[in-house]
Amino acid sequence: MQSFSGLSLLLHGLTGQRGWQPQWRHPEPKPAYDALIVGGGGHGLGAAYYLAKEHGLRNVAVLEKGWIGGGNTGRNTTIIRSNYLFPESAALYDHALKMWEDLSQVLDYNVMFSARGVLMLAHTVHDVQVFKRHVHANGAAGVDNEWLMPEEARAFCPLLNIGDIRYPVLGAALQRRGGTARHDAVAWGYARAADALGVDIIENCEVTGIRRDAHGAVEGVETTRGAIRAPRVGVAAAGHTSVIMKMVDIELPLESYPLQALVSEPLKPIFPCVVMSNTMHAYISQSDKGELVIGAGTDAYTSYTQRGGLHITSHALEAICELFPMFRRLRMLRCWGGIVDVTPDRSPVIARTPVPGLYVNCGWGTGGFKATPGSAHVFAWTIARDEPHPLNAAFTLERFRDGDLIDEAAAAAVAH
Amino acid sequence: MLLIHCPYCGERPEPEFGYAGQAYVARPRQPAATNLEEWADYLYRRDNTRGVHAERWRHIHGCGRFFNALRDTTSDHFLATYKAGETPPAPVRPQRGP
């Protein structure tokens, strides 16, 4: 694997940038592996990387039906934060946030993590009470989150219009360690690092069936590129998880919805942080390319189309124009949709399934990107040891039967 | 934005409607005799179909009534809408352009 350094960049610059090699191989699938990961997004590629790096499982393949990072990993608004309400959630997301901080060094690949601060706006008395509850709960859990008065919020984000709007800003919760990262680089960085440890990354390979032995345990999968044997299969297929799990007759507590985002024409650096507004249904940050990255809410209905209604994005833009009047004349460049798998309690599932050897990592809903390193890390642990890591022990499928919900639904700050 | 054919009012734009989830999810008739798995099925587990999905909508900003629909979740085309209590019609795929 080629390593990156200031010196290598300089040397390749002097030789016309012709010496770079592909960052990962494109191998043909082997007939058998020790473990398979279904889904080549950040969570799946990361899980393969941690299986190889921390659990000594190097005969591993990642099966991706399209191209890696082409699903939700490449379609989200890259917001990273960990100020969730409940202790289980805060611990899991904060595990991820701590891993983000040195991920570029660990992978030797610049994922452009930028802890620029995530500001969550309160517009109603209810918002104020909920966010203050979050601030206190996070304080008790050792997760940074602070309450700002409206003027303090405007001092942190000077473009913010706090007064003259339908839903005036009554305050904000700020997580300074939160921020953004470069979504494609996360997929590419994990792919490159996993490949270097021997993991096969197999694109254009759709899983069409799951094979089980006489005792019901997983034996392998059938794919559009032939059957592949493996005693352990981890599914990290986001919006398509229900489709995969139906192959073994498991019905999940998931519904798949389109979630849209859009970017503006590029601007000079103008927007210093991430701003989220749950009540007004919009969130915004500025990418390093200069585009404003804007997220909308989900559509009302379930769908697998990877597109949504124009009235949903239009609603988000109306909110942005109220909060940041100087953006009213800005033109939008592109918009797109991803398919997010939403659980009833808006918390993920990272767990064993009733089928021995089959593991699932799903239900991240509208906010999975932020958890990528932590989710991948504990999912690899769960697959390698056939038991959950302490951090994902509560995120089971059985919690929906037993009533042990981790109910971030009412508590989460994003628009659902 | 979808155009949705309310069986009572005719075709109207999507913002007049509320989505009401998967159809034919029946509440257990004997709550006391229903075990936890059956409650989880009723409350939380869903088909989440990729393909033709039987679902309920409500014409909130119109007649206010619930009705059923068959929609292809890979294209968002409605194959049929029909009144609650009616037998679902055989789904007819709409003619698409060349």
PDB file of C-alpha atoms in Angstrom, chain A residues 58-320:
ATOM      1  CA  ARG A  58      -8.121 -11.404   7.411  1.00  0.00           C
ATOM      2  CA  ASN A  59      -9.901 -13.818   5.076  1.00  0.00           C
ATOM      3  CA  VAL A  60     -12.847 -11.443   4.828  1.00  0.00           C
ATOM      4  CA  ALA A  61     -14.821  -9.996   1.913  1.00  0.00           C
ATOM      5  CA  VAL A  62     -17.097  -6.980   1.633  1.00  0.00           C
ATOM      6  CA  LEU A  63     -19.913  -7.514  -0.878  1.00  0.00           C
ATOM      7  CA  GLU A  64     -21.361  -4.349  -2.367  1.00  0.00           C
ATOM      8  CA  LYS A  65     -24.173  -4.396  -4.921  1.00  0.00           C
ATOM      9  CA  GLY A  66     -23.137  -1.067  -6.457  1.00  0.00           C
ATOM     10  CA  TRP A  67     -19.928   0.831  -5.796  1.00  0.00           C
ATOM     11  CA  ILE A  68     -18.453   1.398  -2.359  1.00  0.00           C
ATOM     12  CA  GLY A  69     -19.683   4.511  -0.601  1.00  0.00           C
ATOM     13  CA  GLY A  70     -22.419   4.951  -3.223  1.00  0.00           C
ATOM     14  CA  GLY A  71     -25.305   4.542  -0.818  1.00  0.00           C
ATOM     15  CA  ASN A  72     -25.998   6.568   2.287  1.00  0.00           C
ATOM     16  CA  THR A  73     -22.282   7.016   3.017  1.00  0.00           C
ATOM     17  CA  GLY A  74     -22.060   9.241  -0.053  1.00  0.00           C
ATOM     18  CA  ARG A  75     -25.491  10.827   0.358  1.00  0.00           C
ATOM     19  CA  ASN A  76     -25.566  12.271   3.864  1.00  0.00           C
ATOM     20  CA  THR A  77     -24.730  15.706   5.247  1.00  0.00           C
ATOM     21  CA  THR A  78     -21.712  14.428   7.248  1.00  0.00           C
ATOM     22  CA  ILE A  79     -22.740  15.879  10.598  1.00  0.00           C
ATOM     23  CA  ILE A  80     -20.915  14.348  13.563  1.00  0.00           C
ATOM     24  CA  ARG A  81     -22.029  14.771  17.178  1.00  0.00           C
ATOM     25  CA  SER A  82     -22.639  12.604  20.237  1.00  0.00           C
ATOM     26  CA  ASN A  83     -24.987  14.631  22.463  1.00  0.00           C
ATOM     27  CA  TYR A  84     -27.768  12.046  22.567  1.00  0.00           C
ATOM     28  CA  LEU A  85     -30.091  11.847  25.561  1.00  0.00           C
ATOM     29  CA  PHE A  86     -29.853   8.319  26.916  1.00  0.00           C
ATOM     30  CA  PRO A  87     -26.656   6.879  28.478  1.00  0.00           C
ATOM     31  CA  GLU A  88     -26.539   3.922  26.023  1.00  0.00           C
ATOM     32  CA  SER A  89     -26.748   6.242  23.011  1.00  0.00           C
ATOM     33  CA  ALA A  90     -24.365   8.860  24.368  1.00  0.00           C
ATOM     34  CA  ALA A  91     -21.777   6.145  25.118  1.00  0.00           C
ATOM     35  CA  LEU A  92     -22.043   4.584  21.649  1.00  0.00           C
ATOM     36  CA  TYR A  93     -21.973   7.855  19.708  1.00  0.00           C
ATOM     37  CA  ASP A  94     -19.215   9.284  21.898  1.00  0.00           C
ATOM     38  CA  HIS A  95     -17.133   6.164  21.260  1.00  0.00           C
ATOM     39  CA  ALA A  96     -17.466   7.024  17.576  1.00  0.00           C
ATOM     40  CA  LEU A  97     -16.703  10.706  18.118  1.00  0.00           C
ATOM     41  CA  LYS A  98     -13.469   9.863  19.957  1.00  0.00           C
ATOM     42  CA  MET A  99     -12.469   7.562  17.081  1.00  0.00           C
ATOM     43  CA  TRP A 100     -13.146  10.329  14.542  1.00  0.00           C
ATOM     44  CA  GLU A 101     -10.565  12.530  16.249  1.00  0.00           C
ATOM     45  CA  ASP A 102      -7.573  10.440  15.159  1.00  0.00           C
ATOM     46  CA  LEU A 103      -9.112   8.427  12.311  1.00  0.00           C
ATOM     47  CA  SER A 104      -7.019  10.176   9.651  1.00  0.00           C
ATOM     48  CA  GLN A 105      -3.818   9.158  11.458  1.00  0.00           C
ATOM     49  CA  VAL A 106      -5.032   5.599  12.101  1.00  0.00           C
ATOM     50  CA  LEU A 107      -6.004   5.031   8.457  1.00  0.00           C
ATOM     51  CA  ASP A 108      -3.197   7.187   7.002  1.00  0.00           C
ATOM     52  CA  TYR A 109      -5.944   8.752   4.902  1.00  0.00           C
ATOM     53  CA  ASN A 110      -7.286  12.248   5.373  1.00  0.00           C
ATOM     54  CA  VAL A 111     -10.963  11.959   6.303  1.00  0.00           C
ATOM     55  CA  MET A 112     -10.983  15.733   6.895  1.00  0.00           C
ATOM     56  CA  PHE A 113     -12.636  15.517  10.296  1.00  0.00           C
ATOM     57  CA  SER A 114     -13.280  19.067  11.434  1.00  0.00           C
ATOM     58  CA  ALA A 115     -14.522  19.662  14.996  1.00  0.00           C
ATOM     59  CA  ARG A 116     -16.100  22.984  14.141  1.00  0.00           C
ATOM     60  CA  GLY A 117     -19.014  22.695  16.595  1.00  0.00           C
ATOM     61  CA  VAL A 118     -22.626  21.641  16.131  1.00  0.00           C
ATOM     62  CA  LEU A 119     -25.234  24.217  17.138  1.00  0.00           C
ATOM     63  CA  MET A 120     -28.767  22.884  17.684  1.00  0.00           C
ATOM     64  CA  LEU A 121     -31.369  25.642  17.731  1.00  0.00           C
ATOM     65  CA  ALA A 122     -34.313  25.840  20.125  1.00  0.00           C
ATOM     66  CA  HIS A 123     -37.332  27.716  18.787  1.00  0.00           C
ATOM     67  CA  THR A 124     -40.067  26.873  21.290  1.00  0.00           C
ATOM     68  CA  VAL A 125     -40.410  26.489  25.053  1.00  0.00           C
ATOM     69  CA  HIS A 126     -40.559  22.739  24.485  1.00  0.00           C
ATOM     70  CA  ASP A 127     -37.285  22.831  22.505  1.00  0.00           C
ATOM     71  CA  VAL A 128     -35.638  24.806  25.313  1.00  0.00           C
ATOM     72  CA  GLN A 129     -36.718  22.286  27.931  1.00  0.00           C
ATOM     73  CA  VAL A 130     -35.697  19.274  25.844  1.00  0.00           C
ATOM     74  CA  PHE A 131     -32.278  20.691  24.954  1.00  0.00           C
ATOM     75  CA  LYS A 132     -31.551  21.731  28.542  1.00  0.00           C
ATOM     76  CA  ARG A 133     -32.435  18.203  29.596  1.00  0.00           C
ATOM     77  CA  HIS A 134     -29.949  16.956  26.987  1.00  0.00           C
ATOM     78  CA  VAL A 135     -27.270  19.331  28.292  1.00  0.00           C
ATOM     79  CA  HIS A 136     -27.707  18.063  31.856  1.00  0.00           C
ATOM     80  CA  ALA A 137     -27.913  14.391  30.833  1.00  0.00           C
ATOM     81  CA  ASN A 138     -24.794  14.765  28.678  1.00  0.00           C
ATOM     82  CA  GLY A 139     -22.983  16.486  31.539  1.00  0.00           C
ATOM     83  CA  ALA A 140     -23.738  13.509  33.775  1.00  0.00           C
ATOM     84  CA  ALA A 141     -22.545  11.131  31.024  1.00  0.00           C
ATOM     85  CA  GLY A 142     -19.297  13.025  30.479  1.00  0.00           C
ATOM     86  CA  VAL A 143     -20.265  14.239  26.997  1.00  0.00           C
ATOM     87  CA  ASP A 144     -19.721  17.928  26.246  1.00  0.00           C
ATOM     88  CA  ASN A 145     -22.839  19.917  25.420  1.00  0.00           C
ATOM     89  CA  GLU A 146     -23.561  23.445  26.546  1.00  0.00           C
ATOM     90  CA  TRP A 147     -26.532  25.762  26.597  1.00  0.00           C
ATOM     91  CA  LEU A 148     -26.224  29.116  24.810  1.00  0.00           C
ATOM     92  CA  MET A 149     -28.517  32.123  25.063  1.00  0.00           C
ATOM     93  CA  PRO A 150     -29.668  33.515  21.693  1.00  0.00           C
ATOM     94  CA  GLU A 151     -26.997  36.249  21.647  1.00  0.00           C
ATOM     95  CA  GLU A 152     -24.326  33.667  22.468  1.00  0.00           C
ATOM     96  CA  ALA A 153     -25.597  31.477  19.640  1.00  0.00           C
ATOM     97  CA  ARG A 154     -25.325  34.411  17.251  1.00  0.00           C
ATOM     98  CA  ALA A 155     -21.827  35.163  18.511  1.00  0.00           C
ATOM     99  CA  PHE A 156     -20.873  31.559  17.678  1.00  0.00           C
ATOM    100  CA  CYS A 157     -22.560  31.698  14.252  1.00  0.00           C
ATOM    101  CA  PRO A 158     -22.698  35.383  13.218  1.00  0.00           C
ATOM    102  CA  LEU A 159     -24.930  34.815  10.178  1.00  0.00           C
ATOM    103  CA  LEU A 160     -27.765  33.522  12.343  1.00  0.00           C
ATOM    104  CA  ASN A 161     -30.994  35.538  12.410  1.00  0.00           C
ATOM    105  CA  ILE A 162     -32.262  35.073  15.950  1.00  0.00           C
ATOM    106  CA  GLY A 163     -35.149  37.517  16.128  1.00  0.00           C
ATOM    107  CA  ASP A 164     -37.223  38.620  13.214  1.00  0.00           C
ATOM    108  CA  ILE A 165     -38.652  35.238  12.159  1.00  0.00           C
ATOM    109  CA  ARG A 166     -41.714  33.032  12.604  1.00  0.00           C
ATOM    110  CA  TYR A 167     -39.852  30.781  15.068  1.00  0.00           C
ATOM    111  CA  PRO A 168     -37.340  33.052  16.850  1.00  0.00           C
ATOM    112  CA  VAL A 169     -34.213  31.427  18.278  1.00  0.00           C
ATOM    113  CA  LEU A 170     -34.723  31.078  22.029  1.00  0.00           C
ATOM    114  CA  GLY A 171     -31.372  29.452  22.661  1.00  0.00           C
ATOM    115  CA  ALA A 172     -29.175  26.642  21.410  1.00  0.00           C
ATOM    116  CA  ALA A 173     -27.297  23.561  22.511  1.00  0.00           C
ATOM    117  CA  LEU A 174     -23.682  23.515  21.353  1.00  0.00           C
ATOM    118  CA  GLN A 175     -21.368  20.519  21.157  1.00  0.00           C
ATOM    119  CA  ARG A 176     -17.954  21.968  20.403  1.00  0.00           C
ATOM    120  CA  ARG A 177     -16.343  18.584  19.694  1.00  0.00           C
ATOM    121  CA  GLY A 178     -18.940  17.889  16.983  1.00  0.00           C
ATOM    122  CA  GLY A 179     -18.405  18.798  13.351  1.00  0.00           C
ATOM    123  CA  THR A 180     -18.116  17.247   9.920  1.00  0.00           C
ATOM    124  CA  ALA A 181     -15.893  14.892   7.924  1.00  0.00           C
ATOM    125  CA  ARG A 182     -15.442  14.074   4.254  1.00  0.00           C
ATOM    126  CA  HIS A 183     -17.905  11.262   3.548  1.00  0.00           C
ATOM    127  CA  ASP A 184     -16.229   9.725   0.470  1.00  0.00           C
ATOM    128  CA  ALA A 185     -12.853   9.748   2.195  1.00  0.00           C
ATOM    129  CA  VAL A 186     -14.302   7.685   5.035  1.00  0.00           C
ATOM    130  CA  ALA A 187     -15.368   4.917   2.628  1.00  0.00           C
ATOM    131  CA  TRP A 188     -12.135   5.143   0.650  1.00  0.00           C
ATOM    132  CA  GLY A 189      -9.920   5.304   3.728  1.00  0.00           C
ATOM    133  CA  TYR A 190     -11.504   2.216   5.290  1.00  0.00           C
ATOM    134  CA  ALA A 191     -11.470   0.381   1.936  1.00  0.00           C
ATOM    135  CA  ARG A 192      -7.810   1.123   1.414  1.00  0.00           C
ATOM    136  CA  ALA A 193      -6.807   0.157   4.949  1.00  0.00           C
ATOM    137  CA  ALA A 194      -8.921  -3.026   4.905  1.00  0.00           C
ATOM    138  CA  ASP A 195      -7.563  -4.028   1.495  1.00  0.00           C
ATOM    139  CA  ALA A 196      -4.012  -3.617   2.774  1.00  0.00           C
ATOM    140  CA  LEU A 197      -4.807  -6.145   5.515  1.00  0.00           C
ATOM    141  CA  GLY A 198      -6.068  -8.668   2.948  1.00  0.00           C
ATOM    142  CA  VAL A 199      -9.804  -7.905   2.866  1.00  0.00           C
ATOM    143  CA  ASP A 200     -11.392  -8.432  -0.571  1.00  0.00           C
ATOM    144  CA  ILE A 201     -13.681  -5.587  -1.620  1.00  0.00           C
ATOM    145  CA  ILE A 202     -16.084  -6.920  -4.227  1.00  0.00           C
ATOM    146  CA  GLU A 203     -18.237  -4.352  -5.986  1.00  0.00           C
ATOM    147  CA  ASN A 204     -21.173  -4.968  -8.351  1.00  0.00           C
ATOM    148  CA  CYS A 205     -21.985  -8.069  -6.313  1.00  0.00           C
ATOM    149  CA  GLU A 206     -25.568  -8.177  -5.054  1.00  0.00           C
ATOM    150  CA  VAL A 207     -26.553 -10.743  -2.440  1.00  0.00           C
ATOM    151  CA  THR A 208     -29.600 -12.669  -3.695  1.00  0.00           C
ATOM    152  CA  GLY A 209     -29.887 -15.357  -1.037  1.00  0.00           C
ATOM    153  CA  ILE A 210     -28.497 -16.581   2.281  1.00  0.00           C
ATOM    154  CA  ARG A 211     -27.564 -20.260   2.584  1.00  0.00           C
ATOM    155  CA  ARG A 212     -28.139 -22.148   5.818  1.00  0.00           C
ATOM    156  CA  ASP A 213     -27.040 -25.600   6.940  1.00  0.00           C
ATOM    157  CA  ALA A 214     -29.187 -28.389   8.359  1.00  0.00           C
ATOM    158  CA  HIS A 215     -29.088 -26.762  11.815  1.00  0.00           C
ATOM    159  CA  GLY A 216     -30.211 -23.406  10.436  1.00  0.00           C
ATOM    160  CA  ALA A 217     -26.822 -21.718  10.809  1.00  0.00           C
ATOM    161  CA  VAL A 218     -25.383 -19.500   8.102  1.00  0.00           C
ATOM    162  CA  GLU A 219     -23.336 -21.320   5.497  1.00  0.00           C
ATOM    163  CA  GLY A 220     -22.788 -18.555   2.964  1.00  0.00           C
ATOM    164  CA  VAL A 221     -24.564 -16.334   0.469  1.00  0.00           C
ATOM    165  CA  GLU A 222     -25.683 -16.440  -3.127  1.00  0.00           C
ATOM    166  CA  THR A 223     -24.773 -13.439  -5.187  1.00  0.00           C
ATOM    167  CA  THR A 224     -24.983 -12.132  -8.722  1.00  0.00           C
ATOM    168  CA  ARG A 225     -21.342 -13.229  -8.992  1.00  0.00           C
ATOM    169  CA  GLY A 226     -21.884 -16.767  -7.710  1.00  0.00           C
ATOM    170  CA  ALA A 227     -22.202 -18.511  -4.356  1.00  0.00           C
ATOM    171  CA  ILE A 228     -19.726 -17.663  -1.593  1.00  0.00           C
ATOM    172  CA  ARG A 229     -19.307 -19.791   1.542  1.00  0.00           C
ATOM    173  CA  ALA A 230     -18.714 -18.268   4.962  1.00  0.00           C
ATOM    174  CA  PRO A 231     -19.654 -19.255   8.518  1.00  0.00           C
ATOM    175  CA  ARG A 232     -20.242 -15.645   9.543  1.00  0.00           C
ATOM    176  CA  VAL A 233     -22.176 -12.976   7.670  1.00  0.00           C
ATOM    177  CA  GLY A 234     -22.613  -9.409   8.878  1.00  0.00           C
ATOM    178  CA  VAL A 235     -25.301  -7.339   7.194  1.00  0.00           C
ATOM    179  CA  ALA A 236     -24.765  -3.569   7.034  1.00  0.00           C
ATOM    180  CA  ALA A 237     -27.125  -2.740   4.179  1.00  0.00           C
ATOM    181  CA  ALA A 238     -28.881   0.373   5.581  1.00  0.00           C
ATOM    182  CA  GLY A 239     -32.174   0.980   3.768  1.00  0.00           C
ATOM    183  CA  HIS A 240     -32.082  -2.461   2.129  1.00  0.00           C
ATOM    184  CA  THR A 241     -31.566  -4.445   5.343  1.00  0.00           C
ATOM    185  CA  SER A 242     -35.202  -5.585   5.420  1.00  0.00           C
ATOM    186  CA  VAL A 243     -34.795  -7.032   1.915  1.00  0.00           C
ATOM    187  CA  ILE A 244     -31.705  -9.028   2.916  1.00  0.00           C
ATOM    188  CA  MET A 245     -33.137 -10.281   6.196  1.00  0.00           C
ATOM    189  CA  LYS A 246     -36.323 -11.451   4.496  1.00  0.00           C
ATOM    190  CA  MET A 247     -34.122 -14.076   2.794  1.00  0.00           C
ATOM    191  CA  VAL A 248     -34.002 -15.833   6.184  1.00  0.00           C
ATOM    192  CA  ASP A 249     -37.592 -14.938   7.105  1.00  0.00           C
ATOM    193  CA  ILE A 250     -36.653 -12.348   9.713  1.00  0.00           C
ATOM    194  CA  GLU A 251     -39.006  -9.394   9.815  1.00  0.00           C
ATOM    195  CA  LEU A 252     -37.292  -6.345  11.259  1.00  0.00           C
ATOM    196  CA  PRO A 253     -38.665  -3.312  13.089  1.00  0.00           C
ATOM    197  CA  LEU A 254     -37.556  -1.111  10.200  1.00  0.00           C
ATOM    198  CA  GLU A 255     -39.151   1.138   7.640  1.00  0.00           C
ATOM    199  CA  SER A 256     -37.154   2.647   4.764  1.00  0.00           C
ATOM    200  CA  TYR A 257     -37.750   6.285   3.914  1.00  0.00           C
ATOM    201  CA  PRO A 258     -36.166   8.690   1.438  1.00  0.00           C
ATOM    202  CA  LEU A 259     -34.058  11.400   3.064  1.00  0.00           C
ATOM    203  CA  GLN A 260     -32.914  14.265   0.889  1.00  0.00           C
ATOM    204  CA  ALA A 261     -29.997  16.647   0.922  1.00  0.00           C
ATOM    205  CA  LEU A 262     -28.749  19.339  -1.403  1.00  0.00           C
ATOM    206  CA  VAL A 263     -25.750  21.589  -1.972  1.00  0.00           C
ATOM    207  CA  SER A 264     -25.504  25.174  -3.133  1.00  0.00           C
ATOM    208  CA  GLU A 265     -23.091  26.742  -5.554  1.00  0.00           C
ATOM    209  CA  PRO A 266     -19.671  27.134  -3.877  1.00  0.00           C
ATOM    210  CA  LEU A 267     -18.962  30.182  -1.747  1.00  0.00           C
ATOM    211  CA  LYS A 268     -15.865  31.526  -0.064  1.00  0.00           C
ATOM    212  CA  PRO A 269     -15.523  30.326   3.550  1.00  0.00           C
ATOM    213  CA  ILE A 270     -18.421  31.999   5.299  1.00  0.00           C
ATOM    214  CA  PHE A 271     -20.133  29.471   7.533  1.00  0.00           C
ATOM    215  CA  PRO A 272     -18.066  28.529  10.605  1.00  0.00           C
ATOM    216  CA  CYS A 273     -20.008  25.646  12.153  1.00  0.00           C
ATOM    217  CA  VAL A 274     -22.900  23.208  11.748  1.00  0.00           C
ATOM    218  CA  VAL A 275     -26.398  24.494  12.522  1.00  0.00           C
ATOM    219  CA  MET A 276     -29.379  22.204  13.006  1.00  0.00           C
ATOM    220  CA  SER A 277     -32.978  23.185  13.512  1.00  0.00           C
ATOM    221  CA  ASN A 278     -35.332  20.386  14.435  1.00  0.00           C
ATOM    222  CA  THR A 279     -38.436  22.518  14.679  1.00  0.00           C
ATOM    223  CA  MET A 280     -37.876  24.196  11.318  1.00  0.00           C
ATOM    224  CA  HIS A 281     -36.606  20.972   9.699  1.00  0.00           C
ATOM    225  CA  ALA A 282     -33.257  21.968   8.266  1.00  0.00           C
ATOM    226  CA  TYR A 283     -29.570  21.609   8.886  1.00  0.00           C
ATOM    227  CA  ILE A 284     -26.627  23.297   7.252  1.00  0.00           C
ATOM    228  CA  SER A 285     -22.851  23.421   7.114  1.00  0.00           C
ATOM    229  CA  GLN A 286     -20.239  24.450   4.552  1.00  0.00           C
ATOM    230  CA  SER A 287     -18.025  21.873   2.872  1.00  0.00           C
ATOM    231  CA  ASP A 288     -14.339  22.481   2.312  1.00  0.00           C
ATOM    232  CA  LYS A 289     -15.170  22.918  -1.391  1.00  0.00           C
ATOM    233  CA  GLY A 290     -17.337  25.875  -0.376  1.00  0.00           C
ATOM    234  CA  GLU A 291     -20.758  24.427  -1.065  1.00  0.00           C
ATOM    235  CA  LEU A 292     -23.411  24.857   1.593  1.00  0.00           C
ATOM    236  CA  VAL A 293     -24.546  21.349   2.485  1.00  0.00           C
ATOM    237  CA  ILE A 294     -28.213  21.376   3.456  1.00  0.00           C
ATOM    238  CA  GLY A 295     -30.244  18.513   4.840  1.00  0.00           C
ATOM    239  CA  ALA A 296     -34.015  18.156   4.728  1.00  0.00           C
ATOM    240  CA  GLY A 297     -36.447  15.867   6.510  1.00  0.00           C
ATOM    241  CA  THR A 298     -37.654  12.473   5.347  1.00  0.00           C
ATOM    242  CA  ASP A 299     -40.564  11.993   2.994  1.00  0.00           C
ATOM    243  CA  ALA A 300     -43.796  10.771   4.587  1.00  0.00           C
ATOM    244  CA  TYR A 301     -43.920   7.378   2.881  1.00  0.00           C
ATOM    245  CA  THR A 302     -41.633   4.348   2.657  1.00  0.00           C
ATOM    246  CA  SER A 303     -39.694   4.032  -0.577  1.00  0.00           C
ATOM    247  CA  TYR A 304     -36.587   2.548  -2.182  1.00  0.00           C
ATOM    248  CA  THR A 305     -36.308   5.099  -5.007  1.00  0.00           C
ATOM    249  CA  GLN A 306     -33.419   7.227  -3.677  1.00  0.00           C
ATOM    250  CA  ARG A 307     -35.397  10.352  -4.492  1.00  0.00           C
ATOM    251  CA  GLY A 308     -38.006  12.361  -2.677  1.00  0.00           C
ATOM    252  CA  GLY A 309     -40.565  15.121  -3.088  1.00  0.00           C
ATOM    253  CA  LEU A 310     -39.582  18.642  -4.087  1.00  0.00           C
ATOM    254  CA  HIS A 311     -41.848  20.091  -1.407  1.00  0.00           C
ATOM    255  CA  ILE A 312     -39.619  18.453   1.232  1.00  0.00           C
ATOM    256  CA  THR A 313     -36.419  20.159   0.045  1.00  0.00           C
ATOM    257  CA  SER A 314     -38.309  23.362  -0.589  1.00  0.00           C
ATOM    258  CA  HIS A 315     -39.498  23.318   3.028  1.00  0.00           C
ATOM    259  CA  ALA A 316     -35.897  22.934   4.247  1.00  0.00           C
ATOM    260  CA  LEU A 317     -34.765  25.834   2.053  1.00  0.00           C
ATOM    261  CA  GLU A 318     -37.540  28.071   3.387  1.00  0.00           C
ATOM    262  CA  ALA A 319     -36.226  27.395   6.889  1.00  0.00           C
ATOM    263  CA  ILE A 320     -32.633  28.147   5.814  1.00  0.00           C
TER     264      ILE A 320
END
